[in-house]
JSON list of C-alpha atoms in Angstrom, two decimals:
[
{"chain": "A", "resi": 1, "resn": "MET", "atom": "CA", "xyz": [0.01, 0.05, -0.07]},
{"chain": "A", "resi": 2, "resn": "VAL", "atom": "CA", "xyz": [1.46, 3.40, -0.90]},
{"chain": "A", "resi": 3, "resn": "PHE", "atom": "CA", "xyz": [2.22, 6.08, 1.66]},
{"chain": "A", "resi": 4, "resn": "GLU", "atom": "CA", "xyz": [-0.47, 8.52, 0.41]},
{"chain": "A", "resi": 5, "resn": "THR", "atom": "CA", "xyz": [-3.11, 5.69, 0.55]},
{"chain": "A", "resi": 6, "resn": "LEU", "atom": "CA", "xyz": [-2.00, 4.71, 3.96]},
{"chain": "A", "resi": 7, "resn": "ILE", "atom": "CA", "xyz": [-2.28, 8.47, 5.26]},
{"chain": "A", "resi": 8, "resn": "LEU", "atom": "CA", "xyz": [-5.80, 8.79, 3.75]},
{"chain": "A", "resi": 9, "resn": "MET", "atom": "CA", "xyz": [-6.70, 5.40, 5.34]},
{"chain": "A", "resi": 10, "resn": "PHE", "atom": "CA", "xyz": [-5.74, 6.61, 8.73]},
{"chain": "A", "resi": 11, "resn": "ALA", "atom": "CA", "xyz": [-7.45, 9.96, 8.27]},
{"chain": "A", "resi": 12, "resn": "LEU", "atom": "CA", "xyz": [-10.69, 8.24, 7.53]},
{"chain": "A", "resi": 13, "resn": "LEU", "atom": "CA", "xyz": [-10.24, 5.90, 10.46]},
{"chain": "A", "resi": 14, "resn": "SER", "atom": "CA", "xyz": [-9.72, 8.88, 12.66]},
{"chain": "A", "resi": 15, "resn": "VAL", "atom": "CA", "xyz": [-12.80, 10.73, 11.46]},
{"chain": "A", "resi": 16, "resn": "ALA", "atom": "CA", "xyz": [-14.86, 7.48, 11.86]},
{"chain": "A", "resi": 17, "resn": "THR", "atom": "CA", "xyz": [-13.66, 6.79, 15.36]},
{"chain": "A", "resi": 18, "resn": "LEU", "atom": "CA", "xyz": [-14.30, 10.35, 16.52]},
{"chain": "A", "resi": 19, "resn": "LEU", "atom": "CA", "xyz": [-17.87, 10.24, 15.16]},
{"chain": "A", "resi": 20, "resn": "GLN", "atom": "CA", "xyz": [-18.48, 6.92, 16.72]},
{"chain": "A", "resi": 21, "resn": "THR", "atom": "CA", "xyz": [-17.17, 7.99, 19.97]},
{"chain": "A", "resi": 22, "resn": "LEU", "atom": "CA", "xyz": [-19.15, 11.31, 20.06]},
{"chain": "A", "resi": 23, "resn": "SER", "atom": "CA", "xyz": [-22.43, 9.96, 18.56]},
{"chain": "A", "resi": 24, "resn": "GLY", "atom": "CA", "xyz": [-22.43, 6.36, 19.54]},
{"chain": "A", "resi": 25, "resn": "PHE", "atom": "CA", "xyz": [-22.66, 4.76, 16.05]},
{"chain": "A", "resi": 26, "resn": "GLY", "atom": "CA", "xyz": [-21.40, 4.98, 12.52]},
{"chain": "A", "resi": 27, "resn": "PHE", "atom": "CA", "xyz": [-17.76, 3.51, 12.70]},
{"chain": "A", "resi": 28, "resn": "GLY", "atom": "CA", "xyz": [-18.46, 0.28, 10.60]},
{"chain": "A", "resi": 29, "resn": "LEU", "atom": "CA", "xyz": [-20.72, 2.17, 8.05]},
{"chain": "A", "resi": 30, "resn": "ILE", "atom": "CA", "xyz": [-18.40, 5.18, 7.66]},
{"chain": "A", "resi": 31, "resn": "VAL", "atom": "CA", "xyz": [-15.24, 3.14, 7.15]},
{"chain": "A", "resi": 32, "resn": "VAL", "atom": "CA", "xyz": [-16.82, 0.58, 4.79]},
{"chain": "A", "resi": 33, "resn": "SER", "atom": "CA", "xyz": [-18.56, 3.32, 2.59]},
{"chain": "A", "resi": 34, "resn": "SER", "atom": "CA", "xyz": [-15.72, 5.67, 2.43]},
{"chain": "A", "resi": 35, "resn": "PHE", "atom": "CA", "xyz": [-12.96, 3.01, 1.82]},
{"chain": "A", "resi": 36, "resn": "THR", "atom": "CA", "xyz": [-15.21, 1.40, -0.89]},
{"chain": "A", "resi": 37, "resn": "LEU", "atom": "CA", "xyz": [-15.97, 4.85, -2.55]},
{"chain": "A", "resi": 38, "resn": "LEU", "atom": "CA", "xyz": [-12.32, 5.93, -2.66]},
{"chain": "A", "resi": 39, "resn": "ASN", "atom": "CA", "xyz": [-11.22, 2.39, -3.61]},
{"chain": "A", "resi": 40, "resn": "ILE", "atom": "CA", "xyz": [-8.70, 2.07, -0.78]},
{"chain": "A", "resi": 41, "resn": "MET", "atom": "CA", "xyz": [-8.86, -1.54, -0.34]},
{"chain": "A", "resi": 42, "resn": "PRO", "atom": "CA", "xyz": [-11.26, -4.30, -1.47]},
{"chain": "A", "resi": 43, "resn": "LEU", "atom": "CA", "xyz": [-14.47, -4.59, 0.25]},
{"chain": "A", "resi": 44, "resn": "THR", "atom": "CA", "xyz": [-13.64, -8.00, 1.68]},
{"chain": "A", "resi": 45, "resn": "ALA", "atom": "CA", "xyz": [-10.49, -6.60, 3.33]},
{"chain": "A", "resi": 46, "resn": "THR", "atom": "CA", "xyz": [-12.34, -3.58, 4.63]},
{"chain": "A", "resi": 47, "resn": "THR", "atom": "CA", "xyz": [-14.74, -5.81, 6.40]},
{"chain": "A", "resi": 48, "resn": "PHE", "atom": "CA", "xyz": [-12.07, -7.70, 7.95]},
{"chain": "A", "resi": 49, "resn": "LEU", "atom": "CA", "xyz": [-10.44, -4.37, 9.20]},
{"chain": "A", "resi": 50, "resn": "VAL", "atom": "CA", "xyz": [-13.62, -3.13, 10.51]},
{"chain": "A", "resi": 51, "resn": "SER", "atom": "CA", "xyz": [-14.25, -6.42, 12.48]},
{"chain": "A", "resi": 52, "resn": "PHE", "atom": "CA", "xyz": [-10.65, -6.52, 13.77]},
{"chain": "A", "resi": 53, "resn": "LEU", "atom": "CA", "xyz": [-10.80, -3.02, 15.13]},
{"chain": "A", "resi": 54, "resn": "SER", "atom": "CA", "xyz": [-14.39, -3.18, 16.45]},
{"chain": "A", "resi": 55, "resn": "LEU", "atom": "CA", "xyz": [-13.33, -6.03, 18.61]},
{"chain": "A", "resi": 56, "resn": "PHE", "atom": "CA", "xyz": [-9.97, -4.84, 19.74]},
{"chain": "A", "resi": 57, "resn": "ASN", "atom": "CA", "xyz": [-11.52, -1.41, 20.73]},
{"chain": "A", "resi": 58, "resn": "SER", "atom": "CA", "xyz": [-14.40, -2.67, 22.71]},
{"chain": "A", "resi": 59, "resn": "VAL", "atom": "CA", "xyz": [-13.50, -6.04, 24.25]},
{"chain": "A", "resi": 60, "resn": "SER", "atom": "CA", "xyz": [-11.78, -4.80, 27.47]},
{"chain": "A", "resi": 61, "resn": "LEU", "atom": "CA", "xyz": [-14.79, -2.45, 28.29]},
{"chain": "A", "resi": 62, "resn": "VAL", "atom": "CA", "xyz": [-17.16, -5.47, 27.82]},
{"chain": "A", "resi": 63, "resn": "PHE", "atom": "CA", "xyz": [-15.06, -7.80, 30.16]},
{"chain": "A", "resi": 64, "resn": "ARG", "atom": "CA", "xyz": [-15.09, -5.09, 33.01]},
{"chain": "A", "resi": 65, "resn": "ASN", "atom": "CA", "xyz": [-18.97, -4.79, 32.70]},
{"chain": "A", "resi": 66, "resn": "THR", "atom": "CA", "xyz": [-20.36, -8.20, 31.90]},
{"chain": "A", "resi": 67, "resn": "HIS", "atom": "CA", "xyz": [-22.89, -7.76, 34.76]},
{"chain": "A", "resi": 68, "resn": "HIS", "atom": "CA", "xyz": [-24.73, -4.98, 32.81]},
{"chain": "A", "resi": 69, "resn": "VAL", "atom": "CA", "xyz": [-25.47, -7.30, 29.72]},
{"chain": "A", "resi": 70, "resn": "ASN", "atom": "CA", "xyz": [-28.94, -8.21, 29.35]},
{"chain": "A", "resi": 71, "resn": "LYS", "atom": "CA", "xyz": [-28.50, -11.83, 29.15]},
{"chain": "A", "resi": 72, "resn": "GLN", "atom": "CA", "xyz": [-31.85, -12.83, 27.60]},
{"chain": "A", "resi": 73, "resn": "ALA", "atom": "CA", "xyz": [-31.60, -10.25, 24.96]},
{"chain": "A", "resi": 74, "resn": "PHE", "atom": "CA", "xyz": [-28.06, -11.02, 24.11]},
{"chain": "A", "resi": 75, "resn": "ILE", "atom": "CA", "xyz": [-28.55, -14.64, 23.82]},
{"chain": "A", "resi": 76, "resn": "ILE", "atom": "CA", "xyz": [-31.66, -14.10, 21.34]},
{"chain": "A", "resi": 77, "resn": "LEU", "atom": "CA", "xyz": [-29.74, -11.56, 19.37]},
{"chain": "A", "resi": 78, "resn": "LEU", "atom": "CA", "xyz": [-26.67, -13.81, 19.01]},
{"chain": "A", "resi": 79, "resn": "SER", "atom": "CA", "xyz": [-28.51, -17.27, 18.25]},
{"chain": "A", "resi": 80, "resn": "THR", "atom": "CA", "xyz": [-30.36, -15.48, 15.39]},
{"chain": "A", "resi": 81, "resn": "ALA", "atom": "CA", "xyz": [-27.56, -13.55, 14.02]},
{"chain": "A", "resi": 82, "resn": "ILE", "atom": "CA", "xyz": [-24.93, -16.52, 13.62]},
{"chain": "A", "resi": 83, "resn": "PRO", "atom": "CA", "xyz": [-26.71, -18.36, 10.76]},
{"chain": "A", "resi": 84, "resn": "PHE", "atom": "CA", "xyz": [-27.66, -15.14, 8.88]},
{"chain": "A", "resi": 85, "resn": "LEU", "atom": "CA", "xyz": [-24.14, -13.87, 9.27]},
{"chain": "A", "resi": 86, "resn": "ALA", "atom": "CA", "xyz": [-22.97, -17.18, 7.45]},
{"chain": "A", "resi": 87, "resn": "ILE", "atom": "CA", "xyz": [-25.50, -16.31, 4.68]},
{"chain": "A", "resi": 88, "resn": "GLY", "atom": "CA", "xyz": [-24.36, -12.70, 4.53]},
{"chain": "A", "resi": 89, "resn": "TYR", "atom": "CA", "xyz": [-20.77, -13.88, 4.28]},
{"chain": "A", "resi": 90, "resn": "VAL", "atom": "CA", "xyz": [-21.42, -16.26, 1.42]},
{"chain": "A", "resi": 91, "resn": "LEU", "atom": "CA", "xyz": [-23.27, -13.44, -0.49]},
{"chain": "A", "resi": 92, "resn": "LEU", "atom": "CA", "xyz": [-20.34, -11.05, -0.10]},
{"chain": "A", "resi": 93, "resn": "GLU", "atom": "CA", "xyz": [-17.72, -13.60, -1.57]},
{"chain": "A", "resi": 94, "resn": "TYR", "atom": "CA", "xyz": [-20.17, -14.54, -4.48]},
{"chain": "A", "resi": 95, "resn": "LEU", "atom": "CA", "xyz": [-20.98, -10.79, -5.23]},
{"chain": "A", "resi": 96, "resn": "SER", "atom": "CA", "xyz": [-17.34, -9.62, -4.83]},
{"chain": "A", "resi": 97, "resn": "GLN", "atom": "CA", "xyz": [-16.14, -11.91, -7.40]},
{"chain": "A", "resi": 98, "resn": "TYR", "atom": "CA", "xyz": [-19.01, -11.98, -9.99]},
{"chain": "A", "resi": 99, "resn": "MET", "atom": "CA", "xyz": [-21.04, -8.85, -9.33]},
{"chain": "A", "resi": 100, "resn": "SER", "atom": "CA", "xyz": [-18.78, -6.29, -7.66]},
{"chain": "A", "resi": 101, "resn": "ASN", "atom": "CA", "xyz": [-20.49, -3.26, -9.14]},
{"chain": "A", "resi": 102, "resn": "TRP", "atom": "CA", "xyz": [-23.94, -4.51, -7.98]},
{"chain": "A", "resi": 103, "resn": "LEU", "atom": "CA", "xyz": [-22.42, -5.32, -4.41]},
{"chain": "A", "resi": 104, "resn": "ASN", "atom": "CA", "xyz": [-21.31, -1.63, -4.26]},
{"chain": "A", "resi": 105, "resn": "VAL", "atom": "CA", "xyz": [-24.90, -0.50, -5.34]},
{"chain": "A", "resi": 106, "resn": "LEU", "atom": "CA", "xyz": [-26.31, -2.68, -2.60]},
{"chain": "A", "resi": 107, "resn": "LEU", "atom": "CA", "xyz": [-23.95, -1.19, -0.01]},
{"chain": "A", "resi": 108, "resn": "GLY", "atom": "CA", "xyz": [-25.07, 2.21, -0.89]},
{"chain": "A", "resi": 109, "resn": "CYS", "atom": "CA", "xyz": [-28.73, 1.37, -0.70]},
{"chain": "A", "resi": 110, "resn": "ILE", "atom": "CA", "xyz": [-28.09, -0.40, 2.78]},
{"chain": "A", "resi": 111, "resn": "ILE", "atom": "CA", "xyz": [-26.46, 2.85, 3.99]},
{"chain": "A", "resi": 112, "resn": "LEU", "atom": "CA", "xyz": [-29.20, 4.94, 2.95]},
{"chain": "A", "resi": 113, "resn": "LEU", "atom": "CA", "xyz": [-31.73, 2.39, 4.75]},
{"chain": "A", "resi": 114, "resn": "CYS", "atom": "CA", "xyz": [-29.61, 2.45, 7.86]},
{"chain": "A", "resi": 115, "resn": "CYS", "atom": "CA", "xyz": [-29.65, 6.26, 7.86]},
{"chain": "A", "resi": 116, "resn": "ALA", "atom": "CA", "xyz": [-33.46, 6.29, 7.50]},
{"chain": "A", "resi": 117, "resn": "LEU", "atom": "CA", "xyz": [-33.77, 3.75, 10.28]},
{"chain": "A", "resi": 118, "resn": "LEU", "atom": "CA", "xyz": [-31.48, 5.79, 12.49]},
{"chain": "A", "resi": 119, "resn": "LEU", "atom": "CA", "xyz": [-33.73, 8.80, 11.87]},
{"chain": "A", "resi": 120, "resn": "VAL", "atom": "CA", "xyz": [-37.04, 7.09, 12.90]},
{"chain": "A", "resi": 121, "resn": "LYS", "atom": "CA", "xyz": [-38.48, 7.92, 16.05]},
{"chain": "A", "resi": 122, "resn": "ARG", "atom": "CA", "xyz": [-38.26, 5.21, 18.51]},
{"chain": "A", "resi": 123, "resn": "SER", "atom": "CA", "xyz": [-41.31, 4.33, 20.63]},
{"chain": "A", "resi": 124, "resn": "VAL", "atom": "CA", "xyz": [-40.95, 2.12, 23.60]},
{"chain": "A", "resi": 125, "resn": "SER", "atom": "CA", "xyz": [-41.32, -1.56, 22.99]},
{"chain": "A", "resi": 126, "resn": "SER", "atom": "CA", "xyz": [-41.85, -4.67, 25.15]},
{"chain": "A", "resi": 127, "resn": "THR", "atom": "CA", "xyz": [-39.14, -7.15, 25.49]},
{"chain": "A", "resi": 128, "resn": "SER", "atom": "CA", "xyz": [-40.42, -9.52, 22.82]},
{"chain": "A", "resi": 129, "resn": "PRO", "atom": "CA", "xyz": [-38.29, -12.52, 21.77]},
{"chain": "A", "resi": 130, "resn": "PHE", "atom": "CA", "xyz": [-39.69, -12.22, 18.16]},
{"chain": "A", "resi": 131, "resn": "GLY", "atom": "CA", "xyz": [-38.53, -8.50, 17.89]},
{"chain": "A", "resi": 132, "resn": "PHE", "atom": "CA", "xyz": [-35.04, -9.33, 19.08]},
{"chain": "A", "resi": 133, "resn": "GLY", "atom": "CA", "xyz": [-35.06, -12.38, 16.74]},
{"chain": "A", "resi": 134, "resn": "VAL", "atom": "CA", "xyz": [-35.76, -10.20, 13.79]},
{"chain": "A", "resi": 135, "resn": "ALA", "atom": "CA", "xyz": [-33.16, -7.64, 14.76]},
{"chain": "A", "resi": 136, "resn": "GLY", "atom": "CA", "xyz": [-30.52, -10.27, 15.09]},
{"chain": "A", "resi": 137, "resn": "ALA", "atom": "CA", "xyz": [-31.16, -11.85, 11.81]},
{"chain": "A", "resi": 138, "resn": "LEU", "atom": "CA", "xyz": [-30.94, -8.59, 9.99]},
{"chain": "A", "resi": 139, "resn": "SER", "atom": "CA", "xyz": [-28.00, -7.74, 11.85]},
{"chain": "A", "resi": 140, "resn": "GLY", "atom": "CA", "xyz": [-26.35, -11.00, 10.86]},
{"chain": "A", "resi": 141, "resn": "VAL", "atom": "CA", "xyz": [-27.00, -10.56, 7.09]},
{"chain": "A", "resi": 142, "resn": "LEU", "atom": "CA", "xyz": [-25.64, -6.98, 7.25]},
{"chain": "A", "resi": 143, "resn": "GLY", "atom": "CA", "xyz": [-22.59, -8.14, 9.47]},
{"chain": "A", "resi": 144, "resn": "GLY", "atom": "CA", "xyz": [-21.85, -11.02, 7.01]},
{"chain": "A", "resi": 145, "resn": "LEU", "atom": "CA", "xyz": [-22.03, -8.66, 3.94]},
{"chain": "A", "resi": 146, "resn": "PHE", "atom": "CA", "xyz": [-20.50, -5.54, 5.24]},
{"chain": "A", "resi": 147, "resn": "SER", "atom": "CA", "xyz": [-19.24, -6.16, 8.80]},
{"chain": "A", "resi": 148, "resn": "THR", "atom": "CA", "xyz": [-22.09, -3.49, 10.01]},
{"chain": "A", "resi": 149, "resn": "PHE", "atom": "CA", "xyz": [-24.07, -5.16, 12.61]},
{"chain": "A", "resi": 150, "resn": "GLY", "atom": "CA", "xyz": [-25.34, -2.17, 14.28]},
{"chain": "A", "resi": 151, "resn": "PRO", "atom": "CA", "xyz": [-28.45, -0.43, 12.87]},
{"chain": "A", "resi": 152, "resn": "PRO", "atom": "CA", "xyz": [-30.98, -3.24, 13.51]},
{"chain": "A", "resi": 153, "resn": "VAL", "atom": "CA", "xyz": [-29.89, -4.11, 16.99]},
{"chain": "A", "resi": 154, "resn": "VAL", "atom": "CA", "xyz": [-29.32, -0.55, 18.07]},
{"chain": "A", "resi": 155, "resn": "PHE", "atom": "CA", "xyz": [-32.98, 0.33, 16.77]},
{"chain": "A", "resi": 156, "resn": "GLN", "atom": "CA", "xyz": [-34.33, -2.55, 18.78]},
{"chain": "A", "resi": 157, "resn": "CYS", "atom": "CA", "xyz": [-32.26, -2.00, 22.03]},
{"chain": "A", "resi": 158, "resn": "TYR", "atom": "CA", "xyz": [-33.02, 1.73, 22.25]},
{"chain": "A", "resi": 159, "resn": "ARG", "atom": "CA", "xyz": [-36.76, 1.02, 22.27]},
{"chain": "A", "resi": 160, "resn": "GLN", "atom": "CA", "xyz": [-36.46, -0.79, 25.46]},
{"chain": "A", "resi": 161, "resn": "THR", "atom": "CA", "xyz": [-37.02, 0.58, 29.10]},
{"chain": "A", "resi": 162, "resn": "TRP", "atom": "CA", "xyz": [-33.44, -0.40, 30.09]},
{"chain": "A", "resi": 163, "resn": "SER", "atom": "CA", "xyz": [-30.79, 1.96, 31.59]},
{"chain": "A", "resi": 164, "resn": "ILE", "atom": "CA", "xyz": [-28.38, 3.62, 29.07]},
{"chain": "A", "resi": 165, "resn": "VAL", "atom": "CA", "xyz": [-25.59, 1.54, 30.60]},
{"chain": "A", "resi": 166, "resn": "GLU", "atom": "CA", "xyz": [-27.51, -1.78, 30.10]},
{"chain": "A", "resi": 167, "resn": "ILE", "atom": "CA", "xyz": [-28.21, -0.88, 26.52]},
{"chain": "A", "resi": 168, "resn": "ARG", "atom": "CA", "xyz": [-24.68, 0.22, 25.66]},
{"chain": "A", "resi": 169, "resn": "ILE", "atom": "CA", "xyz": [-22.88, -2.85, 27.34]},
{"chain": "A", "resi": 170, "resn": "THR", "atom": "CA", "xyz": [-25.36, -5.21, 25.76]},
{"chain": "A", "resi": 171, "resn": "LEU", "atom": "CA", "xyz": [-24.79, -3.82, 22.40]},
{"chain": "A", "resi": 172, "resn": "LEU", "atom": "CA", "xyz": [-20.93, -3.81, 22.92]},
{"chain": "A", "resi": 173, "resn": "ALA", "atom": "CA", "xyz": [-21.10, -7.41, 24.09]},
{"chain": "A", "resi": 174, "resn": "PHE", "atom": "CA", "xyz": [-23.07, -8.41, 20.97]},
{"chain": "A", "resi": 175, "resn": "PHE", "atom": "CA", "xyz": [-20.71, -6.51, 18.73]},
{"chain": "A", "resi": 176, "resn": "CYS", "atom": "CA", "xyz": [-17.66, -8.16, 20.27]},
{"chain": "A", "resi": 177, "resn": "MET", "atom": "CA", "xyz": [-19.05, -11.63, 19.64]},
{"chain": "A", "resi": 178, "resn": "THR", "atom": "CA", "xyz": [-20.34, -11.05, 16.12]},
{"chain": "A", "resi": 179, "resn": "SER", "atom": "CA", "xyz": [-16.92, -9.29, 15.30]},
{"chain": "A", "resi": 180, "resn": "LEU", "atom": "CA", "xyz": [-15.14, -12.30, 16.72]},
{"chain": "A", "resi": 181, "resn": "LEU", "atom": "CA", "xyz": [-17.40, -14.70, 14.72]},
{"chain": "A", "resi": 182, "resn": "ARG", "atom": "CA", "xyz": [-16.83, -12.58, 11.52]},
{"chain": "A", "resi": 183, "resn": "LEU", "atom": "CA", "xyz": [-13.15, -12.90, 11.90]},
{"chain": "A", "resi": 184, "resn": "ILE", "atom": "CA", "xyz": [-13.36, -16.57, 12.32]},
{"chain": "A", "resi": 185, "resn": "VAL", "atom": "CA", "xyz": [-15.17, -17.09, 9.08]},
{"chain": "A", "resi": 186, "resn": "VAL", "atom": "CA", "xyz": [-12.64, -14.99, 7.17]},
{"chain": "A", "resi": 187, "resn": "PRO", "atom": "CA", "xyz": [-10.28, -17.95, 6.38]},
{"chain": "A", "resi": 188, "resn": "PHE", "atom": "CA", "xyz": [-13.26, -19.62, 4.37]},
{"chain": "A", "resi": 189, "resn": "GLY", "atom": "CA", "xyz": [-13.27, -16.93, 1.95]},
{"chain": "A", "resi": 190, "resn": "ALA", "atom": "CA", "xyz": [-10.82, -14.39, 0.40]},
{"chain": "A", "resi": 191, "resn": "LEU", "atom": "CA", "xyz": [-7.97, -13.66, 2.68]},
{"chain": "A", "resi": 192, "resn": "PRO", "atom": "CA", "xyz": [-6.55, -10.28, 3.20]},
{"chain": "A", "resi": 193, "resn": "SER", "atom": "CA", "xyz": [-3.14, -9.74, 1.75]},
{"chain": "A", "resi": 194, "resn": "TYR", "atom": "CA", "xyz": [0.08, -9.33, 3.83]},
{"chain": "A", "resi": 195, "resn": "ASP", "atom": "CA", "xyz": [-0.01, -5.47, 3.12]},
{"chain": "A", "resi": 196, "resn": "MET", "atom": "CA", "xyz": [-3.59, -5.31, 4.53]},
{"chain": "A", "resi": 197, "resn": "LEU", "atom": "CA", "xyz": [-2.92, -7.20, 7.58]},
{"chain": "A", "resi": 198, "resn": "ILE", "atom": "CA", "xyz": [0.03, -4.94, 8.35]},
{"chain": "A", "resi": 199, "resn": "SER", "atom": "CA", "xyz": [-2.08, -1.86, 7.60]},
{"chain": "A", "resi": 200, "resn": "THR", "atom": "CA", "xyz": [-4.67, -3.18, 10.05]},
{"chain": "A", "resi": 201, "resn": "LEU", "atom": "CA", "xyz": [-2.14, -3.53, 12.81]},
{"chain": "A", "resi": 202, "resn": "PHE", "atom": "CA", "xyz": [-0.83, -0.11, 12.24]},
{"chain": "A", "resi": 203, "resn": "ALA", "atom": "CA", "xyz": [-4.45, 1.25, 12.55]},
{"chain": "A", "resi": 204, "resn": "VAL", "atom": "CA", "xyz": [-4.90, 0.00, 15.89]},
{"chain": "A", "resi": 205, "resn": "PRO", "atom": "CA", "xyz": [-2.96, 2.84, 17.85]},
{"chain": "A", "resi": 206, "resn": "VAL", "atom": "CA", "xyz": [-4.68, 5.42, 15.55]},
{"chain": "A", "resi": 207, "resn": "VAL", "atom": "CA", "xyz": [-8.21, 4.06, 16.59]},
{"chain": "A", "resi": 208, "resn": "LEU", "atom": "CA", "xyz": [-7.13, 3.88, 20.35]},
{"chain": "A", "resi": 209, "resn": "ILE", "atom": "CA", "xyz": [-5.67, 7.56, 20.16]},
{"chain": "A", "resi": 210, "resn": "PHE", "atom": "CA", "xyz": [-8.73, 8.93, 18.42]},
{"chain": "A", "resi": 211, "resn": "THR", "atom": "CA", "xyz": [-11.17, 7.10, 20.83]},
{"chain": "A", "resi": 212, "resn": "ARG", "atom": "CA", "xyz": [-9.42, 8.69, 23.70]},
{"chain": "A", "resi": 213, "resn": "ILE", "atom": "CA", "xyz": [-9.55, 12.22, 22.01]},
{"chain": "A", "resi": 214, "resn": "GLY", "atom": "CA", "xyz": [-13.32, 11.58, 21.45]},
{"chain": "A", "resi": 215, "resn": "ARG", "atom": "CA", "xyz": [-13.79, 10.85, 25.10]},
{"chain": "A", "resi": 216, "resn": "LEU", "atom": "CA", "xyz": [-12.17, 14.13, 26.11]},
{"chain": "A", "resi": 217, "resn": "LEU", "atom": "CA", "xyz": [-14.28, 15.99, 23.64]},
{"chain": "A", "resi": 218, "resn": "THR", "atom": "CA", "xyz": [-17.60, 14.58, 24.65]},
{"chain": "A", "resi": 219, "resn": "ALA", "atom": "CA", "xyz": [-18.36, 17.19, 27.28]},
{"chain": "A", "resi": 220, "resn": "ARG", "atom": "CA", "xyz": [-17.60, 20.10, 24.86]},
{"chain": "A", "resi": 221, "resn": "VAL", "atom": "CA", "xyz": [-19.27, 18.89, 21.56]},
{"chain": "A", "resi": 222, "resn": "SER", "atom": "CA", "xyz": [-22.87, 18.60, 20.87]},
{"chain": "A", "resi": 223, "resn": "ALA", "atom": "CA", "xyz": [-23.91, 15.06, 20.37]},
{"chain": "A", "resi": 224, "resn": "LYS", "atom": "CA", "xyz": [-26.89, 16.27, 18.16]},
{"chain": "A", "resi": 225, "resn": "HIS", "atom": "CA", "xyz": [-24.72, 18.07, 15.84]},
{"chain": "A", "resi": 226, "resn": "ILE", "atom": "CA", "xyz": [-22.24, 15.25, 15.63]},
{"chain": "A", "resi": 227, "resn": "ARG", "atom": "CA", "xyz": [-25.16, 12.64, 14.91]},
{"chain": "A", "resi": 228, "resn": "ALA", "atom": "CA", "xyz": [-26.29, 15.20, 12.10]},
{"chain": "A", "resi": 229, "resn": "LEU", "atom": "CA", "xyz": [-22.82, 15.19, 10.58]},
{"chain": "A", "resi": 230, "resn": "ALA", "atom": "CA", "xyz": [-22.34, 11.50, 10.70]},
{"chain": "A", "resi": 231, "resn": "LEU", "atom": "CA", "xyz": [-25.74, 10.92, 8.95]},
{"chain": "A", "resi": 232, "resn": "LEU", "atom": "CA", "xyz": [-24.83, 13.66, 6.35]},
{"chain": "A", "resi": 233, "resn": "MET", "atom": "CA", "xyz": [-21.48, 11.78, 5.64]},
{"chain": "A", "resi": 234, "resn": "LEU", "atom": "CA", "xyz": [-23.22, 8.45, 5.33]},
{"chain": "A", "resi": 235, "resn": "THR", "atom": "CA", "xyz": [-26.13, 9.83, 3.23]},
{"chain": "A", "resi": 236, "resn": "LEU", "atom": "CA", "xyz": [-23.56, 11.33, 0.70]},
{"chain": "A", "resi": 237, "resn": "SER", "atom": "CA", "xyz": [-21.18, 8.29, 0.50]},
{"chain": "A", "resi": 238, "resn": "GLY", "atom": "CA", "xyz": [-24.22, 5.93, 0.09]},
{"chain": "A", "resi": 239, "resn": "SER", "atom": "CA", "xyz": [-25.77, 8.05, -2.62]},
{"chain": "A", "resi": 240, "resn": "LEU", "atom": "CA", "xyz": [-22.10, 8.46, -4.47]},
{"chain": "A", "resi": 241, "resn": "LEU", "atom": "CA", "xyz": [-21.74, 4.58, -4.32]},
{"chain": "A", "resi": 242, "resn": "ILE", "atom": "CA", "xyz": [-25.14, 4.11, -6.02]},
{"chain": "A", "resi": 243, "resn": "ILE", "atom": "CA", "xyz": [-24.34, 6.77, -8.72]},
{"chain": "A", "resi": 244, "resn": "GLN", "atom": "CA", "xyz": [-20.87, 5.62, -9.34]},
{"chain": "A", "resi": 245, "resn": "ASN", "atom": "CA", "xyz": [-21.76, 1.94, -9.80]},
{"chain": "A", "resi": 246, "resn": "ILE", "atom": "CA", "xyz": [-25.17, 2.05, -11.40]},
{"chain": "A", "resi": 247, "resn": "GLN", "atom": "CA", "xyz": [-23.44, 2.93, -14.92]},
{"chain": "A", "resi": 248, "resn": "ILE", "atom": "CA", "xyz": [-23.13, -0.78, -15.89]}
]
């Protein structure tokens, strides 16, 4: 990977990490959409990078706070996500080889749908196993395809009458496990190159540093404005991906 591309990659990871830390969402979507749009690395390699960095960045926090995890919801989400993660991963491997343009169009459409979902006003919902099962299944498909497990389960969990700590740690525990599972299935598909693996390792301190910076800025920056900025970036990147690849 050339030096200029590496700098651009780290800059985008820095922005995505800051937005994730300040708004609570968007890391995977922003990284996958921007890397694909700018052709920084293949989509299969980008999803590996997102899974690895997501796992690395949150696992220690989850281990320290496992008592805050809603066990019933976590089990339902994970058990329904696993089989659909495999389906999504098989689709990614097939589409990336034979229909790469349409895969990018699908990514753009998914990003726009996720933005719409994140804008929907969340009404309080009962803790229904069916609702969590549907959220887990949709999350599994998205995670297998694009390593972005977030929107369906974020939407479902924030409709519950849980404390914010319980919501946050339950989501982080789910993302840790699904990211780990996503990494486990990588050897069954297209493996990242040696350069991609080295770039991923060098990206770890970048993510850790900007996570720390984001936490320091939390009290000084409006989460509402950051959320709007993240949604605007995602909407633009999703739209450009569709426009860029629909001409086939």
